[in-house]
PDB file of C-alpha atoms and ligand atoms in Angstrom:
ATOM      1  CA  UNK I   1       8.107   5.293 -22.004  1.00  0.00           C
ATOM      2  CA  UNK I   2      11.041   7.705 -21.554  1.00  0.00           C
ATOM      3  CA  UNK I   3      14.006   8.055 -18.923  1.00  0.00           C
ATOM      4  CA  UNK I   4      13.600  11.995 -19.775  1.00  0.00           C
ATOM      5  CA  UNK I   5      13.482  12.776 -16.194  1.00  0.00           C
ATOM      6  CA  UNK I   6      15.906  10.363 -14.890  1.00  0.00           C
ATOM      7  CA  UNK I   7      18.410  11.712 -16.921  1.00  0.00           C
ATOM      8  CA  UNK I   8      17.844  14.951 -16.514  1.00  0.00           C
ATOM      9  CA  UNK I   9      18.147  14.551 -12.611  1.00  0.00           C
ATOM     10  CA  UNK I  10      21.392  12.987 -12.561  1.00  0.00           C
ATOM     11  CA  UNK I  11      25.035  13.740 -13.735  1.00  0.00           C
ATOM     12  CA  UNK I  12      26.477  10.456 -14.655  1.00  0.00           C
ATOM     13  CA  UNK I  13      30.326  11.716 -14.201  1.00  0.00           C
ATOM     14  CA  UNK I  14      29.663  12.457 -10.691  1.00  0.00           C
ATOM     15  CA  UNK I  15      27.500   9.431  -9.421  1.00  0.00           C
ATOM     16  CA  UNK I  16      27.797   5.645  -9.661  1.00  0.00           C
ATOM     17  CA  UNK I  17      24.164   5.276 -10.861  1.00  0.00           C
ATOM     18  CA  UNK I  18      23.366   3.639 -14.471  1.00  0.00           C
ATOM     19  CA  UNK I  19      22.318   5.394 -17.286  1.00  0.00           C
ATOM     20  CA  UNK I  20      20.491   3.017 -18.469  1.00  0.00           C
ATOM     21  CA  UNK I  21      17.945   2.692 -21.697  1.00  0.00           C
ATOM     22  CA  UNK I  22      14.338   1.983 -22.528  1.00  0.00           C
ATOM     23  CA  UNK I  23      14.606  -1.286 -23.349  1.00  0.00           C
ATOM     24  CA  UNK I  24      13.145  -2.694 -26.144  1.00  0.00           C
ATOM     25  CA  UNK I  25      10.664  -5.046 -25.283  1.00  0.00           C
ATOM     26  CA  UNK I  26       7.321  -3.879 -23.926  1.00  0.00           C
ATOM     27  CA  UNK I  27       6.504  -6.322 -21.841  1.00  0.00           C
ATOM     28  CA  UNK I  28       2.844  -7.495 -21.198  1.00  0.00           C
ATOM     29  CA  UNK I  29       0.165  -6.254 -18.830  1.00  0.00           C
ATOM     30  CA  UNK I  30      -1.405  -9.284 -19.077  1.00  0.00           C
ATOM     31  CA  UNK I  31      -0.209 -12.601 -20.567  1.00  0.00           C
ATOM     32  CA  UNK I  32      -2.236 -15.688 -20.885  1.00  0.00           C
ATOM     33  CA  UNK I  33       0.195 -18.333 -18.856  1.00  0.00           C
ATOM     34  CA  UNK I  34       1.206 -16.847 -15.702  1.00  0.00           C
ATOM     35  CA  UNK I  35       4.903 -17.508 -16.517  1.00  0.00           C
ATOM     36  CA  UNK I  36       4.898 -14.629 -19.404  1.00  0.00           C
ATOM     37  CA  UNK I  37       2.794 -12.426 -16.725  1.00  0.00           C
ATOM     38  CA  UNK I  38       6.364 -12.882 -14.227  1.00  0.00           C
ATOM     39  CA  UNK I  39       8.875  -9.730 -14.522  1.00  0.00           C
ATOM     40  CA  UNK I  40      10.917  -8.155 -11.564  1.00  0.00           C
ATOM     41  CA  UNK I  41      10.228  -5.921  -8.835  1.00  0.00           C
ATOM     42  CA  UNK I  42      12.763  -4.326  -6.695  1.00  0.00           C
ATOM     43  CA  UNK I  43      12.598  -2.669  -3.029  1.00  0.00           C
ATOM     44  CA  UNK I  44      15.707  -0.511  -2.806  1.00  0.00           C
ATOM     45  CA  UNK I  45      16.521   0.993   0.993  1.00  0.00           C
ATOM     46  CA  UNK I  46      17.749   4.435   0.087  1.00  0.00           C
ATOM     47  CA  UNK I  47      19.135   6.515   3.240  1.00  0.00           C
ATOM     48  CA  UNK I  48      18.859   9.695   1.634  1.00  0.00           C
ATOM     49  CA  UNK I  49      18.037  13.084   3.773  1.00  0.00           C
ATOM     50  CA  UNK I  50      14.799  10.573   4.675  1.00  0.00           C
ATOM     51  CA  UNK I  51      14.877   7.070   4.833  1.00  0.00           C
ATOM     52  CA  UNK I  52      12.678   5.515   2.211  1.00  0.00           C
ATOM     53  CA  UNK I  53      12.259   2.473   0.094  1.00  0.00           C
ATOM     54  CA  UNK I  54      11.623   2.777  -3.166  1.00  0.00           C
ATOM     55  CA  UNK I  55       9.341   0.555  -5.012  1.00  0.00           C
ATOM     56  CA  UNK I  56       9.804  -0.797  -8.293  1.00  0.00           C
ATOM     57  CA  UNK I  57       8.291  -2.896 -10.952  1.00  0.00           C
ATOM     58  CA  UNK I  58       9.446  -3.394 -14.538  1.00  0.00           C
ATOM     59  CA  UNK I  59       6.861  -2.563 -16.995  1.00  0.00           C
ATOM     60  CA  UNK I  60       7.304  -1.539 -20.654  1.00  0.00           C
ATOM     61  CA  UNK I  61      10.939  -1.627 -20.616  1.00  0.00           C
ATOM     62  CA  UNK I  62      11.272   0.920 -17.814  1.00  0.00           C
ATOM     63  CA  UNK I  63      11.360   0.359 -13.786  1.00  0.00           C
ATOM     64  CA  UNK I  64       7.692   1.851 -12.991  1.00  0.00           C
ATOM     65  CA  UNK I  65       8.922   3.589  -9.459  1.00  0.00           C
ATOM     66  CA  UNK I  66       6.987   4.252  -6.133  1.00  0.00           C
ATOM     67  CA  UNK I  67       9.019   5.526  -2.531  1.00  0.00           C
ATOM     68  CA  UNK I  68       7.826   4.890   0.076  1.00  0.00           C
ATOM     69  CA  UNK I  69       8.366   6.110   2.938  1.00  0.00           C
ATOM     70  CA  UNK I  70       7.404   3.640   5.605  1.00  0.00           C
ATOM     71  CA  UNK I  71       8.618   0.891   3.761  1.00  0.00           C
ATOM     72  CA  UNK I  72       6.242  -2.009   1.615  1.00  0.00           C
ATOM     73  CA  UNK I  73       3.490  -3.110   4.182  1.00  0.00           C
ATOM     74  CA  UNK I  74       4.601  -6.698   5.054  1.00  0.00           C
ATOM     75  CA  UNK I  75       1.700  -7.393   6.827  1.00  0.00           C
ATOM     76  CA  UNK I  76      -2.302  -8.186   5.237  1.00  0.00           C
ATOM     77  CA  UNK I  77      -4.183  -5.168   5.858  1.00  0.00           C
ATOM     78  CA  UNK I  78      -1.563  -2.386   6.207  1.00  0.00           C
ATOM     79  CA  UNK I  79      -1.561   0.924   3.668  1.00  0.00           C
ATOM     80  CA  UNK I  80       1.173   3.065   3.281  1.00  0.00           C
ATOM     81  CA  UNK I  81       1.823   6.107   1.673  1.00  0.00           C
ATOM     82  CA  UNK I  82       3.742   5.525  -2.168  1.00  0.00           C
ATOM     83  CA  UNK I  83       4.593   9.002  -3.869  1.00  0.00           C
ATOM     84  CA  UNK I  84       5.177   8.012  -7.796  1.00  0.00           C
ATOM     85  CA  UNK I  85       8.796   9.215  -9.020  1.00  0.00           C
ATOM     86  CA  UNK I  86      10.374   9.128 -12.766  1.00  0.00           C
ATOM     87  CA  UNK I  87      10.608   5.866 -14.220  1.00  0.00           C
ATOM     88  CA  UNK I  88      13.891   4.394 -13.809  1.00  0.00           C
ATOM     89  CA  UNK I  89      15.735   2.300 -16.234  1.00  0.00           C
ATOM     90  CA  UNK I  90      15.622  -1.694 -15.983  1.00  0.00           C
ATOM     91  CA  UNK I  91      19.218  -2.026 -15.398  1.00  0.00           C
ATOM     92  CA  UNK I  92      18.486  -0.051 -11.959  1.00  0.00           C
ATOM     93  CA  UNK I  93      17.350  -3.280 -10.417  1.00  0.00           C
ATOM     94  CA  UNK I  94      20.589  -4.469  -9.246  1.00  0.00           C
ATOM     95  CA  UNK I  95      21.993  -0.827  -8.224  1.00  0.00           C
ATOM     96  CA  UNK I  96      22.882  -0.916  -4.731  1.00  0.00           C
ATOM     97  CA  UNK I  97      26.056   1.537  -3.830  1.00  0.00           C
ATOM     98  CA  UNK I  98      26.764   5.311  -2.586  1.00  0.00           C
ATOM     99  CA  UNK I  99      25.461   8.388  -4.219  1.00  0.00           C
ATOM    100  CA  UNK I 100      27.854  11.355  -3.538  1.00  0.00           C
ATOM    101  CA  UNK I 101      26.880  14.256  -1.667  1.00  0.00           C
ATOM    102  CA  UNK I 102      25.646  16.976  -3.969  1.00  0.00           C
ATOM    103  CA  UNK I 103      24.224  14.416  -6.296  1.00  0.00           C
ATOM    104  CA  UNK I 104      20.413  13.754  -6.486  1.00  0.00           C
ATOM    105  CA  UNK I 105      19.059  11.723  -3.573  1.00  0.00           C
ATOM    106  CA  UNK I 106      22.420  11.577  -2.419  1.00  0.00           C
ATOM    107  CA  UNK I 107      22.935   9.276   0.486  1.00  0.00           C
ATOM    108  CA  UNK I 108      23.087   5.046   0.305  1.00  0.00           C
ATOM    109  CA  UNK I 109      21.543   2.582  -1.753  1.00  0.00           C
ATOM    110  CA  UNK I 110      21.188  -1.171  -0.979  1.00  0.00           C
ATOM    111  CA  UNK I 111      18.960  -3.459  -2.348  1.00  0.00           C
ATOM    112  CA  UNK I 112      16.194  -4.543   0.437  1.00  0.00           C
ATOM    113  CA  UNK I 113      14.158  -7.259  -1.204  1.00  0.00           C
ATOM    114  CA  UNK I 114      14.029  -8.617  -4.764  1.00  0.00           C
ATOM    115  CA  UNK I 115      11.908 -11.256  -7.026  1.00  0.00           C
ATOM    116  CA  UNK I 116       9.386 -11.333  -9.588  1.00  0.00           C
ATOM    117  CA  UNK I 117       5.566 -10.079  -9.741  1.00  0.00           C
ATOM    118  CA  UNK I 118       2.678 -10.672 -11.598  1.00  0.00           C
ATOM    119  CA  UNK I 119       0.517  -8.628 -12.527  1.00  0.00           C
ATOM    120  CA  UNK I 120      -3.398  -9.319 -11.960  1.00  0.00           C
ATOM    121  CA  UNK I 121      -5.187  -5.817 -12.840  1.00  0.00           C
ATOM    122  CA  UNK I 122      -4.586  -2.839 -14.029  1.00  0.00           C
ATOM    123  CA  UNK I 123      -6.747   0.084 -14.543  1.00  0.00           C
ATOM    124  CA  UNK I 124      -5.387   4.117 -14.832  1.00  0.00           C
ATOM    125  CA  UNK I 125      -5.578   4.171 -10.944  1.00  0.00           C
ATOM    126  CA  UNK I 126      -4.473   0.902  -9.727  1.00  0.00           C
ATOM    127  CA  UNK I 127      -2.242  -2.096 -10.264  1.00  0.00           C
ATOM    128  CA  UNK I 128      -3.006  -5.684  -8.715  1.00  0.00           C
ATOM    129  CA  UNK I 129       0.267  -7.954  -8.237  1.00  0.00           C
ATOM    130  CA  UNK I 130       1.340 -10.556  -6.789  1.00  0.00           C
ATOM    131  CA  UNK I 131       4.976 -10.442  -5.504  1.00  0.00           C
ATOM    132  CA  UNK I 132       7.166 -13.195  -5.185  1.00  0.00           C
ATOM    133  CA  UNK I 133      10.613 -12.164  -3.241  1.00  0.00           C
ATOM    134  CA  UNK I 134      12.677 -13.191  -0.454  1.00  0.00           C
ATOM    135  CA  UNK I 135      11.050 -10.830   2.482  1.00  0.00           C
ATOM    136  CA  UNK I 136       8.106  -9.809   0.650  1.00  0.00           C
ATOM    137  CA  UNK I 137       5.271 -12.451  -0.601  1.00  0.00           C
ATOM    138  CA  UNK I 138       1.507 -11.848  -1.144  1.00  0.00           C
ATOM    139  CA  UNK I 139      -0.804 -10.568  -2.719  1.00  0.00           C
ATOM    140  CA  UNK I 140      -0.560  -6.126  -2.977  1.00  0.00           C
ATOM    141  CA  UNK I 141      -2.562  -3.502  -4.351  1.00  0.00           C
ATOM    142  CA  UNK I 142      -1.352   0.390  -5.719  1.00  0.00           C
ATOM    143  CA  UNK I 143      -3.876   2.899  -6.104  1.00  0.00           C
ATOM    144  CA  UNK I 144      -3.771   6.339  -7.398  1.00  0.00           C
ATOM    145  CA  UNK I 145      -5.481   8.556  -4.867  1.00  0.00           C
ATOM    146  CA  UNK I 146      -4.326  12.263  -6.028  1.00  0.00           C
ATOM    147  CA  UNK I 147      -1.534  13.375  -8.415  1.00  0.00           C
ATOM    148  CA  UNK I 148       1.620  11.254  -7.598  1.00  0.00           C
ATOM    149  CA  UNK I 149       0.313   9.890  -4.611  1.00  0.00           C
ATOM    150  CA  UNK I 150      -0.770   6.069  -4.397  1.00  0.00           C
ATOM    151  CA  UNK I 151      -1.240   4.043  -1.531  1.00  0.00           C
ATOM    152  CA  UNK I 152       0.332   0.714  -0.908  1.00  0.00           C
ATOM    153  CA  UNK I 153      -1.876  -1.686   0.555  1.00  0.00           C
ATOM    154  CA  UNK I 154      -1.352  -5.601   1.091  1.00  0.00           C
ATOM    155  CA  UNK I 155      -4.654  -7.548   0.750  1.00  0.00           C
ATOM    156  CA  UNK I 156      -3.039 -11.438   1.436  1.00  0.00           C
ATOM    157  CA  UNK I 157      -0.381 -13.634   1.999  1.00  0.00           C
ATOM    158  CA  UNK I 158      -0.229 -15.838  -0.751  1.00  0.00           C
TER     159      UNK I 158
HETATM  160 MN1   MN J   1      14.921   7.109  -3.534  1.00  0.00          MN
END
């Protein structure tokens, strides 16, 4: 895992956003007791030139990102479209604040839903979780579909 492209995106003098670092534990796909499965997501509401959300869940050490521009479906049943950006670092979870004009995605950041996941599958083209957060609760499916774009679907409440 690398923050390569991160970096390279942003110029930390000129915007509020963390620098961040791999972080040193790679954490699980799987893990026998649910309780070691359990690491954060994030939904971050980021009025940019478009309004998305973007999506992310910590995995090996890194924020795994996803945004999406209609939002996470909320409802069982519902697909949207999630285009796959550069892994952010962990420590982007709790950024919420103003990028400056002339910055990268420039515009505002707050943070729309947070909690924990766990993860149920994963294969090269999809990822089965389970979120746990304040809006968001149930059971969700990403699959890879063609290059960087997924699709965001939400099989159940749980
Ligand atoms: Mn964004």
């Amino acid at each position: 895992m690398s923050l390569e492209k991160y970096k390279k995106k942003r110029k930390f003098d000129r915007t509020p956003e963390p620098k961040g670092e791999v972080g040193k534990k790679s954490l699980p796909s799987f893990a026998p007791r649910a309780s070691e499965g359990k690491h954060r997501f994030v939904v971050q509401k980021h009025q940019a030139r478009n309004l998305h959300y973007d999506f992310r869940l910590e995995m090996d050490g890194v924020l795994k990102s996803w945004a999406v521009p209609k939002g996470v479906p909320e409802k069982p049943g519902v697909k949207h479209l999630a285009v796959a950006v550069e892994d952010h670092p962990v420590s982007y979870a709790n950024f919420a604040g103003v990028i400056p004009e002339g910055n990268y995605g420039a515009g505002t950041v707050e943070i729309w839903d947070q909690g924990k996941y766990e993860l149920t599958e994963k294969t090269e083209k999809a990822l089965k979780f389970k979120l746990t957060g304040k809006r968001l609760r149930g059971e969700y499916v990403l699959f890879n579909f063609k290059g960087k774009n997924w699709f965001m679907f939400k099989i159940k409440n749980v």
